[in-house]
Structures are given as structure tokens and as C-alpha cells.
């Protein structure tokens, strides 16, 4: 294999996973719930950095305090003699409560990054423990653990810098090392608690998360399969066109006898160009004004037509 071939070799796991993931349905939830899951009908103006200083402090305090209290006082968790907190969570707090727009601090990265790093650290440590001279080469186990964790996070698109510290602690910190496989559920509990607090605190005056899984489009294969059978127009029934929720909020809607078109904006990301909006030829319009409703009649003989061109649609918060 030539050097140039190796140099340009690339693989992205999301190219194979994302097409089969369901699209976000957060926008269908009640507004009071969707709000704290990061959904916004329109982009929200950023707050000044002085408020960010305050919310960063308040969020980090609440997140770390909650995890410490759970680890220290929960009877169900004390049997493993865990440390009062896993030190790497402190670094995660900066990303989750301070730099909340960073891709490295989104839910997928925070939870899976820590978990996969802890798993890497535990596996490497147990392998090195087969040596009778483990205490003398523990430093080497730590280096290998961090290297493996970094590679795994990069491969899975879950890069989270504090995860490297989690892998290192699993190899060289006596208290964390002694937990063995028990470290994994503790990491999941800690990261989930911190994420829950981040959703509450960060959405008071800001927007979090930027995305749940990826900023890229998901569900392409599922979407194509759905459209090849019968498009779901249920959300258009008895809804104002300007507030249609089949694919979120539609604006600049144009109505014709066979279809409708519009631009769709969710969150802070630009709209994504997708295939034309599917409409049924049997749709009967009461009016073509934006504030009218659609009366839909569905029969097994309904034909599907696509009449919109250059339609801009963007999915809800991922």
C-alpha cells in the first residue's frame, strides 16, 4: 500500500450509524419540557459574557456538589468505597456549564467519552496487573490507557478531553483502580447527574445542548423508507400552516393545489436542503392564506406528488 493511500485513508463511523437513527422528536413535547431539552422555535440571542460567568459558576457548583453528595451519602453506592468524586468530572464541569457551545461538551461526548475512557482504563489496568511488577510499571499502564481512550473517543466521535483523565485515574489512582468494573456505573451516574443539571441551568438564559447526537443530519435511510410508502401528514391536520409540526415550524409557506413549500429553521444551525415536501393530490384547501387550516382526506387510493422545488427544511434539535 502506497504512503499516499495510507495518508488519505479516512473512516467516519457516523456515516454508517446516522442514517439509521431516528430523527429528534423533542419538538413534539410540551413546550415547558422541550425548552429544557434545548429546543427553540427560533434562534435565541446570546447573553453577555458577564451572565456566562455567573451561570458557569452556579452550574459547576450545583453539578459537582450533587455528584459529591450522591457518592458520599447514597447507601447503595457506598459499598464500593468510591472516592468522593472522580476528579475528571471537574474538567467536564467547565465544558458543560461554561463553554456550552463546544462540540466536546455535548451530551453524547460527555457521557460516552467518560464511559469509553473508563472502560479503556480498566481493561489496560487489568492486563498490566498480570505482571508481578505492576506497581513499578503502573505509569506505563496509565500512558497506554490514555492513548487507547483518545483513540477510541476519536473513532466513535465522542471526544471529551476530561475522558482522558478518567482513563488515567483508572490506571494510577489507587482508590479508582480498586473499584475495577464498578467504576463504569459510577461514571454513568455521575455524568448523567451533571448532564441533568446542565439541562436545567443552561436553558434558563442560554440554549443547551447544541445537539444531542451529532450536528449532522440523521435518519436518512429511515426517512427514505417512510417517504417511499406513505408520508406522515397527521401533524398537518387541523393545524395552522404557519405552525405545522410535521417537520417543525414552517415559515414563508406557499400553498398550491398539490403541495406546499417553505423554509424550516430550528435552533442556531442554517436550514438544510432536503427533497421537496411530499403532498397528497387529494388535499383540499379551504383557503390559501397562511392562517387557514388544512382539511385532509386520506384514502387508500391517495396519490403522492412532490411539487415543491428548492424547499429548505431543517430537523428539530438533535
mmCIF file with all atom_site columns, C-alpha atoms in Angstrom, residues 5 23 44 64 72 77 85 159 233 260 303:
data_model
loop_
_atom_site.group_PDB
_atom_site.id
_atom_site.type_symbol
_atom_site.label_atom_id
_atom_site.label_alt_id
_atom_site.label_comp_id
_atom_site.label_asym_id
_atom_site.label_entity_id
_atom_site.label_seq_id
_atom_site.pdbx_PDB_ins_code
_atom_site.Cartn_x
_atom_site.Cartn_y
_atom_site.Cartn_z
_atom_site.occupancy
_atom_site.B_iso_or_equiv
_atom_site.pdbx_formal_charge
_atom_site.auth_seq_id
_atom_site.auth_comp_id
_atom_site.auth_asym_id
_atom_site.auth_atom_id
_atom_site.pdbx_PDB_model_num
ATOM 1  C CA . UNK A 1 5   ? -3.064  5.916  0.121  1.00 0.00 ? 5   UNK A CA 1
ATOM 2  C CA . UNK A 1 23  ? -34.810 11.967 13.991 1.00 0.00 ? 23  UNK A CA 1
ATOM 3  C CA . UNK A 1 44  ? -32.119 32.790 20.678 1.00 0.00 ? 44  UNK A CA 1
ATOM 4  C CA . UNK A 1 64  ? -20.143 18.930 41.372 1.00 0.00 ? 64  UNK A CA 1
ATOM 5  C CA . UNK A 1 72  ? -20.848 10.284 49.789 1.00 0.00 ? 72  UNK A CA 1
ATOM 6  C CA . UNK A 1 77  ? -23.216 3.401  46.218 1.00 0.00 ? 77  UNK A CA 1
ATOM 7  C CA . UNK A 1 85  ? -15.814 12.327 43.259 1.00 0.00 ? 85  UNK A CA 1
ATOM 8  C CA . UNK A 1 159 ? -14.061 13.142 22.007 1.00 0.00 ? 159 UNK A CA 1
ATOM 9  C CA . UNK A 1 233 ? -49.275 14.190 7.275  1.00 0.00 ? 233 UNK A CA 1
ATOM 10 C CA . UNK A 1 260 ? -46.781 23.288 -0.094 1.00 0.00 ? 260 UNK A CA 1
ATOM 11 C CA . UNK A 1 303 ? -51.561 9.508  -4.893 1.00 0.00 ? 303 UNK A CA 1
#
